[in-house]
Each structure stands twice: as C-alpha cells, then as structure tokens.
XYZ file of C-alpha atoms in Angstrom:
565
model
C 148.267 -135.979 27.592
C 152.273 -136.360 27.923
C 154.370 -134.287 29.927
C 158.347 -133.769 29.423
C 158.655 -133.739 32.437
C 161.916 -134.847 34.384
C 160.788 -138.403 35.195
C 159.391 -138.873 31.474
C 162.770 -138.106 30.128
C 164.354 -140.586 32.232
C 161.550 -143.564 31.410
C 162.162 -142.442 27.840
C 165.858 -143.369 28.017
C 165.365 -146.721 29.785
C 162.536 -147.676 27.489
C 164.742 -146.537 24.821
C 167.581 -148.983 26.450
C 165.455 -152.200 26.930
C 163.544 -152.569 23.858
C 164.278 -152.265 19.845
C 161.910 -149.565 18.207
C 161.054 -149.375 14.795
C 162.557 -145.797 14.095
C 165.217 -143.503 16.152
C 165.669 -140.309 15.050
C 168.748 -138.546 15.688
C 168.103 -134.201 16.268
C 165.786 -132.504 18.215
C 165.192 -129.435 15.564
C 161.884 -129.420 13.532
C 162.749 -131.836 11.135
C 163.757 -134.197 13.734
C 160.363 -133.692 15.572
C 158.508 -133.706 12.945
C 159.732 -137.179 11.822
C 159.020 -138.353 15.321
C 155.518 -137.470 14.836
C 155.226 -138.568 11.285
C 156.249 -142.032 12.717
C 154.442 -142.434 16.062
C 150.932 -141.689 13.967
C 151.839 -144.352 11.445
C 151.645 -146.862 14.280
C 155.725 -147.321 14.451
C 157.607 -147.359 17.828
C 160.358 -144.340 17.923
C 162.389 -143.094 19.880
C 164.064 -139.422 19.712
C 167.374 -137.969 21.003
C 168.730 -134.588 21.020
C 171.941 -133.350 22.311
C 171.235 -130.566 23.481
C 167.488 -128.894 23.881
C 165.119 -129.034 21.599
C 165.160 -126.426 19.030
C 168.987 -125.632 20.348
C 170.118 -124.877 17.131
C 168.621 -123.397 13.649
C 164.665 -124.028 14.617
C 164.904 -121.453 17.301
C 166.825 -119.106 15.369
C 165.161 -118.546 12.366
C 163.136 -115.550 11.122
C 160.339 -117.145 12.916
C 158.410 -116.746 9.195
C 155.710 -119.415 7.665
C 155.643 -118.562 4.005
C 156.415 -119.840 0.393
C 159.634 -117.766 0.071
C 158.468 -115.070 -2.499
C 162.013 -114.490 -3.846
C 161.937 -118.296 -5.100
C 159.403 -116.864 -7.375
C 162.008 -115.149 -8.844
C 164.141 -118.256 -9.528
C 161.354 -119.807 -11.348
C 161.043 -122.442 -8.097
C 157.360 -122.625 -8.571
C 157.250 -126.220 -7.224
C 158.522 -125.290 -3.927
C 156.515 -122.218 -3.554
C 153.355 -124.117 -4.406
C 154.749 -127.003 -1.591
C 155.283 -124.581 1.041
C 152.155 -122.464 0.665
C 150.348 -125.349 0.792
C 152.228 -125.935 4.040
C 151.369 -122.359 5.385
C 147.825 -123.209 5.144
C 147.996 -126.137 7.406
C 150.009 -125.125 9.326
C 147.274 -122.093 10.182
C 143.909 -123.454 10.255
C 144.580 -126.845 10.811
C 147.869 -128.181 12.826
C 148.565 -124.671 14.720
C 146.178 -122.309 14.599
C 147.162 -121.530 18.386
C 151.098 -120.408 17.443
C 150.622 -119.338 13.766
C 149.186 -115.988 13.199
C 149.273 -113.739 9.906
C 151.293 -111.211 9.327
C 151.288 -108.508 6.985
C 154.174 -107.144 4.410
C 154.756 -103.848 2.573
C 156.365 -104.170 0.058
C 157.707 -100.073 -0.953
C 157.867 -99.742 -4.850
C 160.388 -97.818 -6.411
C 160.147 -97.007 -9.644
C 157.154 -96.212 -11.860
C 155.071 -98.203 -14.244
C 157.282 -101.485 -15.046
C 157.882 -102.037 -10.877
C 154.388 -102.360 -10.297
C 153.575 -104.775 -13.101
C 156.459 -106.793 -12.253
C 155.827 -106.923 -8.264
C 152.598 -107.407 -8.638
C 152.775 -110.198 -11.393
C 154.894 -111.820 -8.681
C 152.563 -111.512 -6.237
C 149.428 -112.683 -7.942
C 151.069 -115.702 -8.519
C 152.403 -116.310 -4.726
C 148.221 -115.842 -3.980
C 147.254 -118.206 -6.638
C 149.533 -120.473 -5.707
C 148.438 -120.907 -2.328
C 145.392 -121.558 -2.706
C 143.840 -122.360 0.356
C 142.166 -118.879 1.313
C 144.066 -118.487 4.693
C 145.127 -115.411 4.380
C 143.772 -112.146 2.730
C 144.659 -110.883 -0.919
C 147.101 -108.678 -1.926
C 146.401 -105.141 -2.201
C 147.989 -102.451 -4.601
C 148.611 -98.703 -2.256
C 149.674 -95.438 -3.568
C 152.407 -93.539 -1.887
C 150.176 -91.992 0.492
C 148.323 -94.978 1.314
C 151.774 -96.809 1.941
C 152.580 -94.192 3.712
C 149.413 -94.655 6.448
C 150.587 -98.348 6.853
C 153.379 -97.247 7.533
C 154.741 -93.457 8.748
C 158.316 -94.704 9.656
C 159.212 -94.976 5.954
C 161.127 -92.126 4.057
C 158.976 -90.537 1.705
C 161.607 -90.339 -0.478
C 162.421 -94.164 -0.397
C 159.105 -94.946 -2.475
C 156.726 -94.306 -5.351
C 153.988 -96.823 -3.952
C 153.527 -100.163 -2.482
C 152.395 -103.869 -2.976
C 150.459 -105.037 0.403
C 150.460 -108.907 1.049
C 150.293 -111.291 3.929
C 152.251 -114.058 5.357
C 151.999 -115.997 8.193
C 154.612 -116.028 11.507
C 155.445 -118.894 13.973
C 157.313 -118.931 17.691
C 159.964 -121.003 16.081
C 161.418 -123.081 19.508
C 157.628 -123.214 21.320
C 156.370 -124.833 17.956
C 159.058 -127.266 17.336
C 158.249 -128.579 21.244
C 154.935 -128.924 20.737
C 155.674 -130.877 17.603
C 157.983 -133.372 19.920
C 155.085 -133.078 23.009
C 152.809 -133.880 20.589
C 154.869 -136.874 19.140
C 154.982 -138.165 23.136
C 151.705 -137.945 23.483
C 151.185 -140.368 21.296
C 153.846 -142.937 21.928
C 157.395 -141.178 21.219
C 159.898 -141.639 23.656
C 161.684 -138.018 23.410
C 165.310 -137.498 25.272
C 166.964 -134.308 25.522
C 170.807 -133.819 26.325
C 171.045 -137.493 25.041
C 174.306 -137.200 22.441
C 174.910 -139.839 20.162
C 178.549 -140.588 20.181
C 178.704 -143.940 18.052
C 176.166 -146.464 16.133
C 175.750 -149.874 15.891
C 176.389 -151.942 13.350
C 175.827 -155.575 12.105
C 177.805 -155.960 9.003
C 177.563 -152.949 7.258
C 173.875 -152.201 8.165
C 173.129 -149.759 11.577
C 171.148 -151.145 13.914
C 171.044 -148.182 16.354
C 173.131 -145.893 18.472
C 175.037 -145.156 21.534
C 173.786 -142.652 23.876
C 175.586 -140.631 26.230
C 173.398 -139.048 28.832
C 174.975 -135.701 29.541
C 172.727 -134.938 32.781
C 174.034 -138.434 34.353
C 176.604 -139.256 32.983
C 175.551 -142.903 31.851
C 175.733 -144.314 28.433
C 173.004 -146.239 27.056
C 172.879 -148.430 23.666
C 169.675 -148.534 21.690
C 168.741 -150.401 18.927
C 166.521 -149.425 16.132
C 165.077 -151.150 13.147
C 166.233 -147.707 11.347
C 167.988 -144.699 12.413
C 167.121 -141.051 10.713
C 169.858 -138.087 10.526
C 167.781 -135.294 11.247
C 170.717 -132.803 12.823
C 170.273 -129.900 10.484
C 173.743 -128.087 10.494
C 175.695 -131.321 12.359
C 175.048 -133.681 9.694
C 178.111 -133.905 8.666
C 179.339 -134.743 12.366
C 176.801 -137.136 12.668
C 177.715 -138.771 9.403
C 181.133 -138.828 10.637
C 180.763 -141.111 13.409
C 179.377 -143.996 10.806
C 182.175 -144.367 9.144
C 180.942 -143.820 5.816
C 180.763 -141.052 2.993
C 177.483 -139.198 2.562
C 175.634 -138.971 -0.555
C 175.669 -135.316 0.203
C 177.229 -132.486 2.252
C 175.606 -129.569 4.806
C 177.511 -126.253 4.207
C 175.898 -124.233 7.201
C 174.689 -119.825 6.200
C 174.571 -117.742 8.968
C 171.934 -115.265 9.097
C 171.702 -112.922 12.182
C 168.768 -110.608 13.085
C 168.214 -107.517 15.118
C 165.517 -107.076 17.757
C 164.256 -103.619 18.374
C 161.081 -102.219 20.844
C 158.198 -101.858 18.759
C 158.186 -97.595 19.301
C 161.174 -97.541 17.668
C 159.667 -98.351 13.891
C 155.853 -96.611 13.477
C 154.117 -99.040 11.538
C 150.877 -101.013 11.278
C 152.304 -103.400 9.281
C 156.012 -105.346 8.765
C 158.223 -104.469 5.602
C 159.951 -106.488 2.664
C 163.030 -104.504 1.097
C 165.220 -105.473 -1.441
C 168.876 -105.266 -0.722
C 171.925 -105.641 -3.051
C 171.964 -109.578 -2.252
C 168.643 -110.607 -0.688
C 165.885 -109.355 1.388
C 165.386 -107.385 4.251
C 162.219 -108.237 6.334
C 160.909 -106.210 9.260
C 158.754 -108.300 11.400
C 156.328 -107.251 14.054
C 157.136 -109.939 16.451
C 154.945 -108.737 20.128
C 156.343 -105.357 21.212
C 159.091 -105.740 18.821
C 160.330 -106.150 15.651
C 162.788 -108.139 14.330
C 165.153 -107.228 11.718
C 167.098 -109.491 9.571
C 169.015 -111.386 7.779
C 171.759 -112.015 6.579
C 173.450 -114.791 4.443
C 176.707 -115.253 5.030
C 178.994 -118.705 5.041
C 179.920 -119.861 8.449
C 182.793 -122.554 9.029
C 183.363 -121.781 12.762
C 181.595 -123.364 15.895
C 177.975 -124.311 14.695
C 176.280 -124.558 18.530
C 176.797 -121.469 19.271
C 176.940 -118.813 15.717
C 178.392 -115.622 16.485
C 176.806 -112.119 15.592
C 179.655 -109.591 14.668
C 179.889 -105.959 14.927
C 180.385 -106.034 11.114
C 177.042 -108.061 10.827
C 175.093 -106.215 13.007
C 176.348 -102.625 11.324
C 175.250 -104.082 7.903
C 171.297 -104.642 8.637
C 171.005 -101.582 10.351
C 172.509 -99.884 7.190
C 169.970 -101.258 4.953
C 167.106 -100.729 6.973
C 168.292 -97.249 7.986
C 167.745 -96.592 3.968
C 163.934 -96.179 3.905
C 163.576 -95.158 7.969
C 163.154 -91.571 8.533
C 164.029 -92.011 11.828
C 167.249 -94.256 11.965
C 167.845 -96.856 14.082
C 171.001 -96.910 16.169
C 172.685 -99.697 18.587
C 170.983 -98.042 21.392
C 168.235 -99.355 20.215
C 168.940 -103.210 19.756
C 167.568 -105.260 22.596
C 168.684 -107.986 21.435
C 170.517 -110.217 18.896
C 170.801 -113.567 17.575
C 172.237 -115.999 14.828
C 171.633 -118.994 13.201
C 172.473 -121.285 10.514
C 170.484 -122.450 7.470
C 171.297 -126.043 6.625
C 172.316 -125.944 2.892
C 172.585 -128.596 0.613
C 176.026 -129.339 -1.580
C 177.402 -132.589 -3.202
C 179.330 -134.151 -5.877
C 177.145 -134.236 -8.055
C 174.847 -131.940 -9.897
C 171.690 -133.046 -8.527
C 172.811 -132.302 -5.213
C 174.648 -129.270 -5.945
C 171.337 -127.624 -7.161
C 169.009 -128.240 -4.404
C 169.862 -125.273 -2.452
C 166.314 -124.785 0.024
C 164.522 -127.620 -1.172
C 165.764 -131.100 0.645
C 167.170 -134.211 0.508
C 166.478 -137.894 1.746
C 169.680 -140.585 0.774
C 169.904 -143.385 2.502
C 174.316 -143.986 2.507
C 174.091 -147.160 4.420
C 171.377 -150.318 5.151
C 169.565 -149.271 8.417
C 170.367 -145.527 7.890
C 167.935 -142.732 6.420
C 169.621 -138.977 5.973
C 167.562 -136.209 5.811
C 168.766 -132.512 5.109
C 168.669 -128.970 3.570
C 164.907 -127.677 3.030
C 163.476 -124.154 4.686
C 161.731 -124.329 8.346
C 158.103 -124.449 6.627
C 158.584 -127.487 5.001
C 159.338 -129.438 7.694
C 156.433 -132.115 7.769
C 157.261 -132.725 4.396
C 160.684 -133.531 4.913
C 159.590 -135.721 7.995
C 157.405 -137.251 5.476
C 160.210 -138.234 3.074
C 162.197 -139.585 5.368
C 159.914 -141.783 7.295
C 158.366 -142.728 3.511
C 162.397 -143.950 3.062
C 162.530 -145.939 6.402
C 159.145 -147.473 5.580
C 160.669 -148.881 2.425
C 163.052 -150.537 4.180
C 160.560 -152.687 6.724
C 159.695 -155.577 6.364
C 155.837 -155.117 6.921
C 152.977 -152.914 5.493
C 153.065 -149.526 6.830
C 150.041 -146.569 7.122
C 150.642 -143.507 4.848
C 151.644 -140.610 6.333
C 148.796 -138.601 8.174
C 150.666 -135.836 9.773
C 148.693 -133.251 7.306
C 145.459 -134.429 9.737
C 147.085 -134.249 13.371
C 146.713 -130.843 15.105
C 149.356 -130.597 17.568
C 148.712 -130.268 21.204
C 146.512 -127.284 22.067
C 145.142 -127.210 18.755
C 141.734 -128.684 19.648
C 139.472 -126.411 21.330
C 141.618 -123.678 20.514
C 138.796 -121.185 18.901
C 136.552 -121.953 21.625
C 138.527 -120.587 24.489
C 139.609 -117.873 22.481
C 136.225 -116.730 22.169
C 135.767 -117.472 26.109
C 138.602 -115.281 26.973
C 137.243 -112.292 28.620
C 135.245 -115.459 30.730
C 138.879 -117.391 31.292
C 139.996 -113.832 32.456
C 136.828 -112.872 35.106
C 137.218 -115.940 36.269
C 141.028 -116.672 36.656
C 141.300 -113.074 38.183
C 144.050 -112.145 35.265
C 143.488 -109.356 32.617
C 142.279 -110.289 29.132
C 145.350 -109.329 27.662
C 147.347 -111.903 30.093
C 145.340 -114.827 29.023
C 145.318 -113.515 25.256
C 149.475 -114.117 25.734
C 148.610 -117.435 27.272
C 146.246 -118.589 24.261
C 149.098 -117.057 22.076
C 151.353 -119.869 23.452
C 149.415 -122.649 24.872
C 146.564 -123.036 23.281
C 143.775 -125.209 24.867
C 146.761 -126.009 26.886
C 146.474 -122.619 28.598
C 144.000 -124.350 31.189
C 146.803 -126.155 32.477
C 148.530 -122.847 33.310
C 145.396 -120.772 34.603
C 145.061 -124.738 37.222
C 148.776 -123.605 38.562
C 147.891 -120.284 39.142
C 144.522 -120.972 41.291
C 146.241 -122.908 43.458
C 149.233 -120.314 43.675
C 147.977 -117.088 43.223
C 151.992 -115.707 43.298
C 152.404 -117.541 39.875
C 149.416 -115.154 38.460
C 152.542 -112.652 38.845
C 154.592 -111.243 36.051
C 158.685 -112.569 36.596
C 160.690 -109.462 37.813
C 162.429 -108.194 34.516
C 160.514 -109.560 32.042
C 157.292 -108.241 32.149
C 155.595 -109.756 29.445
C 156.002 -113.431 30.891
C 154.005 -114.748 34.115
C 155.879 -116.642 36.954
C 153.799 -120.418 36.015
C 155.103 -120.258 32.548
C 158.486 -120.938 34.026
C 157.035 -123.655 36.807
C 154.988 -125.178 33.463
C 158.337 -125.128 31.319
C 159.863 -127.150 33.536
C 157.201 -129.511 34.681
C 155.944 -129.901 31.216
C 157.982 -128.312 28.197
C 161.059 -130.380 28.633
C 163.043 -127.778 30.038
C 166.295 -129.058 31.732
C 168.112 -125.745 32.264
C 167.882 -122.020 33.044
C 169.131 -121.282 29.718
C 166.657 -123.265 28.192
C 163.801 -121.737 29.619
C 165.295 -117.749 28.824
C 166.366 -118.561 25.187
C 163.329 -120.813 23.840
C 160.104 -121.656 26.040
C 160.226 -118.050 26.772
C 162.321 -115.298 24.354
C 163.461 -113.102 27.295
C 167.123 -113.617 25.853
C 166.340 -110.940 22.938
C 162.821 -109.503 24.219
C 165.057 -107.005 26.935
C 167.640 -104.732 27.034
C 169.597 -106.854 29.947
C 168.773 -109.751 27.920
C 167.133 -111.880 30.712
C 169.784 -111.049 33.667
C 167.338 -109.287 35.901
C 164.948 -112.032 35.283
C 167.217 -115.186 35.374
C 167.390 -115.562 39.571
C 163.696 -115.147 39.985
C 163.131 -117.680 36.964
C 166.249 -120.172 38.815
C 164.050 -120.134 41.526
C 160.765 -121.265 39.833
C 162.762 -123.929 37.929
C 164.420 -125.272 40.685
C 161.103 -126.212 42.354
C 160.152 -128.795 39.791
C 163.807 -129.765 38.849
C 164.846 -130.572 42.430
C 168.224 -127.667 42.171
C 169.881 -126.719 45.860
C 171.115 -123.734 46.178
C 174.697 -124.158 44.823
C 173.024 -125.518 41.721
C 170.332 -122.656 41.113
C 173.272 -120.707 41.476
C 175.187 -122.027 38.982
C 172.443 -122.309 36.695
C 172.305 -118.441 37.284
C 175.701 -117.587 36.961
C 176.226 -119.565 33.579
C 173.767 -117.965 32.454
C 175.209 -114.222 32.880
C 178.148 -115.600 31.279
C 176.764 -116.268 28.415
C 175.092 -113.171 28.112
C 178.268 -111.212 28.784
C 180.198 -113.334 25.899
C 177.314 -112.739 23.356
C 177.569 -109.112 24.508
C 181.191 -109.251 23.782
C 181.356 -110.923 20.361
C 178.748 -108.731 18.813
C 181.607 -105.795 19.684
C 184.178 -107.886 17.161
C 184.749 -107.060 13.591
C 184.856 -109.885 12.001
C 183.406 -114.020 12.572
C 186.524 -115.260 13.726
C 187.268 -112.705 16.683
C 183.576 -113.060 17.308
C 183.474 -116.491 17.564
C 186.279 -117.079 19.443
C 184.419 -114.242 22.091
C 181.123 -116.170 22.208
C 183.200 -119.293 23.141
C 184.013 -117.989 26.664
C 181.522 -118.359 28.045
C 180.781 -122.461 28.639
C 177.860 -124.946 27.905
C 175.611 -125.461 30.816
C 175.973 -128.904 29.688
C 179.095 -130.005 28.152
C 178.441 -131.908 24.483
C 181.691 -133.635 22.633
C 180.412 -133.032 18.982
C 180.753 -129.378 17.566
C-alpha cells in the first residue's frame, strides 16, 4: 500500500523527470484523480501534478452531495440523472462505502393537491431511475408527520412533505483517496508541482514543464499524452499552449453556511425551493451546512470570496421556513467555491451546462471539463477513452466501475468489529466510529500510531472532534505538505469551529512538523500564515459586494506561492 508521504512525492517527481509515461494529467481535483486512476488500472504509466493540494480548489468546496441532481429532472435531463444515479450507487456499495453515507431530504410541500402529484411524479422517477436499490424509497408525510422529521420548520411554511434519500461524500478526503489509490497502483502523484509551459514537437505536446514550488527546481516531463483536468483554470492552462480551445470554463460561485447542529432541530436535512434554485440543508457531523448559491465569478479563482451580501442571502431563504431563525452568531464557518461551467462558440458547447466535455485542440493533448462532482469517473473515463485513441497499441477498457478505493476492502468487517477495535485500542466506540467514517480498513493504520503513542489517542486542543494521529497520519500518509492543508481538507476544522481552526493550528504545527522535518521558525510560520488567512476570510465575508471581498481575502498570502491565477 502507497503512502504520500514526503519522500514518495519527491521519487514521484524524479521518476516523472527520467522516464516518458504514457499519460500526465494536469489537476489534482477529482476529475484529475480520477483519470489517474482510470489510467494506472488500464495498465498505462501516468504521472499526476497539481499545483497546489489536492482537492485545493472546487472538489473540496462543494456541497459535499452524491446524487442525480433532482432539479435536472425538471429540465427534462433524464440522461444525466440516469448517469449519475447510476454513479451514486457505486460510489456507495462498491468504490466507497467507507466515505459515502445516505442522507435523507424533506422536501416541505406547499400547496394542495397539484404540488403533491407533481413532486412526487418527480420523485418516482429520480427512484426509478436509479435503480440500483442503495438507498430507501421515497415516502409521502402529512404536515404533522413532516413536522416530527423535522420540528425546526414553520408550521406555516407547509401543507405536507415528500421524504427521499440521497447520498453525501467528504469531498477533499475522497478525492485523496482517489489519487492514494491511483499510487498504489503505479501513479506517480506530485503536489505543489505547477505546470508553467509544455512541450512540443511540431505542433503535437509531448509533455510539460514543472516547477516545483517546495524546491524551487524545474523539471521537464514527457508524456505520450497530456490531459487538462484543472476544473476552473482551464482556461489558464489552455493558455500556456498556445492554442484556442474548442471550448471555454466560465467559473459559478456558490458559497455555503456552516452552523452547530442544535441550532436546526431536525432528524433529517431539507430541500427548499428558492426564487432561482435550491436551498439544501445538510446534516454534515454536528453540523449542518447551508447552501448555495450560483452566482458568476470573474475575480481570483484560488481563493473565491464569500461576501456579506452572499452570506445575508442564504440565511434569508432558509430563515423562511425556520421558526427559530438563524443569525451570524450562529455561522461557524464559511466557504466558497466554483462550479466549472461549460461555454463555447458553438451551440453544442453552449448547451452542455453540468454535463461535460472531452476535445482534444491539439495532437498529444486531451481537455476535459464542465460535469457535476458525481460524475467524475465518468469524465475520467472519457478522457482516458480519448488518449487511448490516440496510442499506438491496444489498450484495456476502462475498469474503474470495479476498483474500490483504498479502505474499501474489509470495510464492513471492522465496522461490525468496532466495539472490539475500541476494547482493545483503549478509545471509545464513538472515536473509532469517526475513524471508520474516514479511513476505512485504513483505520488500523491509525489505531498502530496510537499504541505505540498513547498521547496521539488524544483529541487536538480546539478541535475536539479530531484525534492528535490523524494529523501525524496526514502528513506521513495523506500527502499533506502544509498546515493549511491539513485544517482545510484532511481534516474540516477550518469551518467545523467558531475560531475556525486557530486554537487548534499550533498543536496541529507541532504534529506535522514531526513527519515533515519543520524547525521552529518554520512551524511558526506555518502557524502564523495560517491565522492570516483566517483573519482575511473573516474580513471579506464583512464586504458587500465580490470585488471588495475579494480584494480582502487576497491579504492574506499563499503558504506556497503559485504564478497561475
């Protein structure tokens, strides 16, 4: 089993450097890691570089949802309904069982008589449609029985309810163990690698040139095909060819609220219509999140701002069916990201919207972009399927739909042994129930740290959800390079507290800096970057509008420094 450990990301650059591989894909986000994985188990040699972390940008930001998208019902989008169901149900029983969970929707009715048969038309078809039997039924509830689910809700703000289930993913921890999964089976995977030119024969790429960002080296690597998998930076990626794409990224931002799970009384999370969209209210832990929005976002795409203005709006809408409103005092936490969205020149491209897109603009280069977080393997699919085309040699189909991810296997099995993982690792149940939650099988790995440091067995001061060898394993083992990687995506301590991770960022320095070798002056630094960046987020979300925001968020600096915005 692979580690990303320090001294495998720096074998996975010189490998990278010293030998052609079949396939490099450009973009640590899920599509990106998912096309490294689609590769590596078709027998191909691949490399992958990302930037920044993994899952830096949209794939830790998202709603954190696995589902068809019910409102493309609405749009008569049956295909990609049908396509992403069928993804949901892999995604839980077979590929991640350990990460996915279900989750459960009401959906409050309004009006009388035509609301339900409408609703519930749409709803029967999002269960037919799917198929597979993961997930329970939908259920028709009268007022009162809505009302039981769910005592937070006016009783004013509905006439009955539609009951349904979904399914919800850890967003950044999954998209790792997609690229940990791809190493472990031949991937070389490089983090804070950024691309800042390709190579060319002709007019056909033959691979890339890599900046490291940690050492400041630059390495060139050649590739029998390159992919574009950078999400919201296509365009900037695309750029640095030379050459017009066959279609364009315009980048949504949607921005969603995190509040303590007393705050909303509820068994089950909510779907509300609002003038535009949807509202969702997602149990997420001992939270819920709140969100989103859909607005377009020209400014800096690393780091979206959340404004005042934004903020203000969700709690508005949910604040219509809450008896008890929600205020800002009771935000812990806030974040934004941006949906990759598909526009071209033409009319084909112009109407893709969520679904995605595979072009190929120049010999040697595959471009892959748009689509909705679910649908990630089959994106990866499409765009390995387009570099395959282009080898010279009989290639496998792709078996992704077959390859649990790392702590898959064995999975059930120690989640029945859990009270016995518990007596004998001296932690309560519900500790190693949080574990299973996030490691799967690979929890043993964790519960090996703590016997032989009994301190690690200790929750981190200020967060205390999280125990002290999660950060020592993030580091070792999850490709963590940075404080603020560990705070914002192995764990979610950035939005899971009201400090936002300050209290808990020195004690979690000083667990990283074991593995990663940090003095002093660096854990410091580490520390003190991140407090800046807290304090900047903190200080956009008090702006009225995206530009006064953004401008805000930008004070505070990258941990690492990266040229393309």
């Amino acid at each position: 089993m692979t580690a990303l450990s320090p001294t495998y990301r720096d074998a996975a650059l010189h490998a990278l450097s010293t030998r052609e591989v079949d396939v490099l894909v450009i973009g640590g986000g899920v599509v990106g890691a998912g096309c490294a994985l689609d590769a590596v188990t078709r027998g191909l040699t691949v490399g992958l570089v990302e930037a920044r972390d993994l899952a830096s940008g949209t794939s830790s930001r998202s709603s954190k949802l696995i589902h068809g998208g019910l409102r493309y019902l609405e749009m008569l989008d049956f295909g990609l309904v049908r396509e992403a169901l069928r993804e949901r149900g892999l995604i839980l029983q077979r590929l991640a069982p350990h990460l996915a969970r279900p989750v459960r929707f009401l959906y409050p009715l309004k009006h009388r008589g035509w609301e339900r048969l409408y609703a519930g038309a749409g709803v029967t078809l999002y269960d037919t449609l799917a198929r597979s039997g993961a997930l329970p039924r939908h259920r028709h509830l009268t007022r009162r029985g809505a009302l039981r689910a769910c005592p937070a809700l006016r009783k004013d703000s509905l006439v009955g309810a539609l009951q349904y289930y979904d399914a919800q993913v850890d967003d950044a921890r999954h998209t790792m163990f997609l690229a940990r999964t791809a190493a472990s089976y031949g991937a070389h995977v490089a983090t804070r690698a950024e691309v800042v030119g390709f190579l060319r024969e002709g007019e056909r790429v033959t691979g890339v040139r890599v900046h490291d960002l940690e050492h400041d080296r630059t390495y060139e690597i050649r590739a029998q095909q390159v992919v574009n998998a950078s999400g919201v930076w296509t365009d900037d990626t695309q750029s640095l060819v030379g050459e017009r794409g066959q279609f364009h990224v315009r980048a949504s931002k949607g921005i969603h609220l995190v509040v303590p799970r007393d705050r909303i009384q509820s068994s089950t999370g909510l779907i509300l219509r609002t003038a535009s969209s949807v509202l969702f209210v997602i149990p997420w832990g001992r939270h819920w999140i709140v969100g989103t929005t859909d607005t377009d976002w020209r400014l800096d795409k690393a780091h979206p701002a959340a404004s005042s203005k934004d903020i203000d709006y969700l709690l508005a809408e949910v604040n219509k069916v809450l008896a008890t409103p929600l205020d800002r005092a009771d935000v812990e936490g806030v974040y934004a990201g941006l949906r990759p969205l598909l526009f071209g020149e033409s009319e084909s491209t112009s109407q893709l919207s969520r679904e995605h897109s595979v072009g190929s603009p120049v010999p040697g280069l595959v471009v892959v972009a748009g689509g909705k977080y679910t649908t990630y393997r089959v994106m990866a699919k499409d765009a390995i399927d387009a570099c395959v085309h282009s080898l010279a040699r009989s290639v496998p189909r792709s078996v992704t739909d077959r390859i649990p991810l790392l702590g898959a296997d064995g999975y059930p099995a120690l989640w029945n042994r859990r009270g016995i993982l518990a007596a004998e690792s001296g932690l309560h149940v519900a500790r190693v129930e949080h574990l299973l939650g996030r490691y799967g099988s690979l929890t043993l790995e964790l519960l090996d740290l703590i016997r032989d440091d009994p301190d690690l067995g200790r929750p981190i001061e200020g967060a205390d959800d999280y125990l002290r060898a999660e950060f020592v394993y993030a580091a070792a083992a999850e490709g963590a390079r940075h404080l603020v990687d560990v705070l914002t995506r192995r764990t979610r301590i950035s939005i899971e507290t009201f400090d936002r991770g300050v209290v808990a960022a020195p004690h979690a320095a000083e667990l990283i800096a074991r593995v990663l070798g940090w003095t002093p002056e660096q854990r410091d630094r580490e520390v003190e970057h991140y407090r800046l960046r807290v304090k900047a987020e903190r200080a956009s979300q008090e702006q009225q509008d995206d530009e006064t925001a953004d401008a805000a968020r930008l004070g505070a600096p990258d941990v690492v420094p990266v040229r393309v915005r």
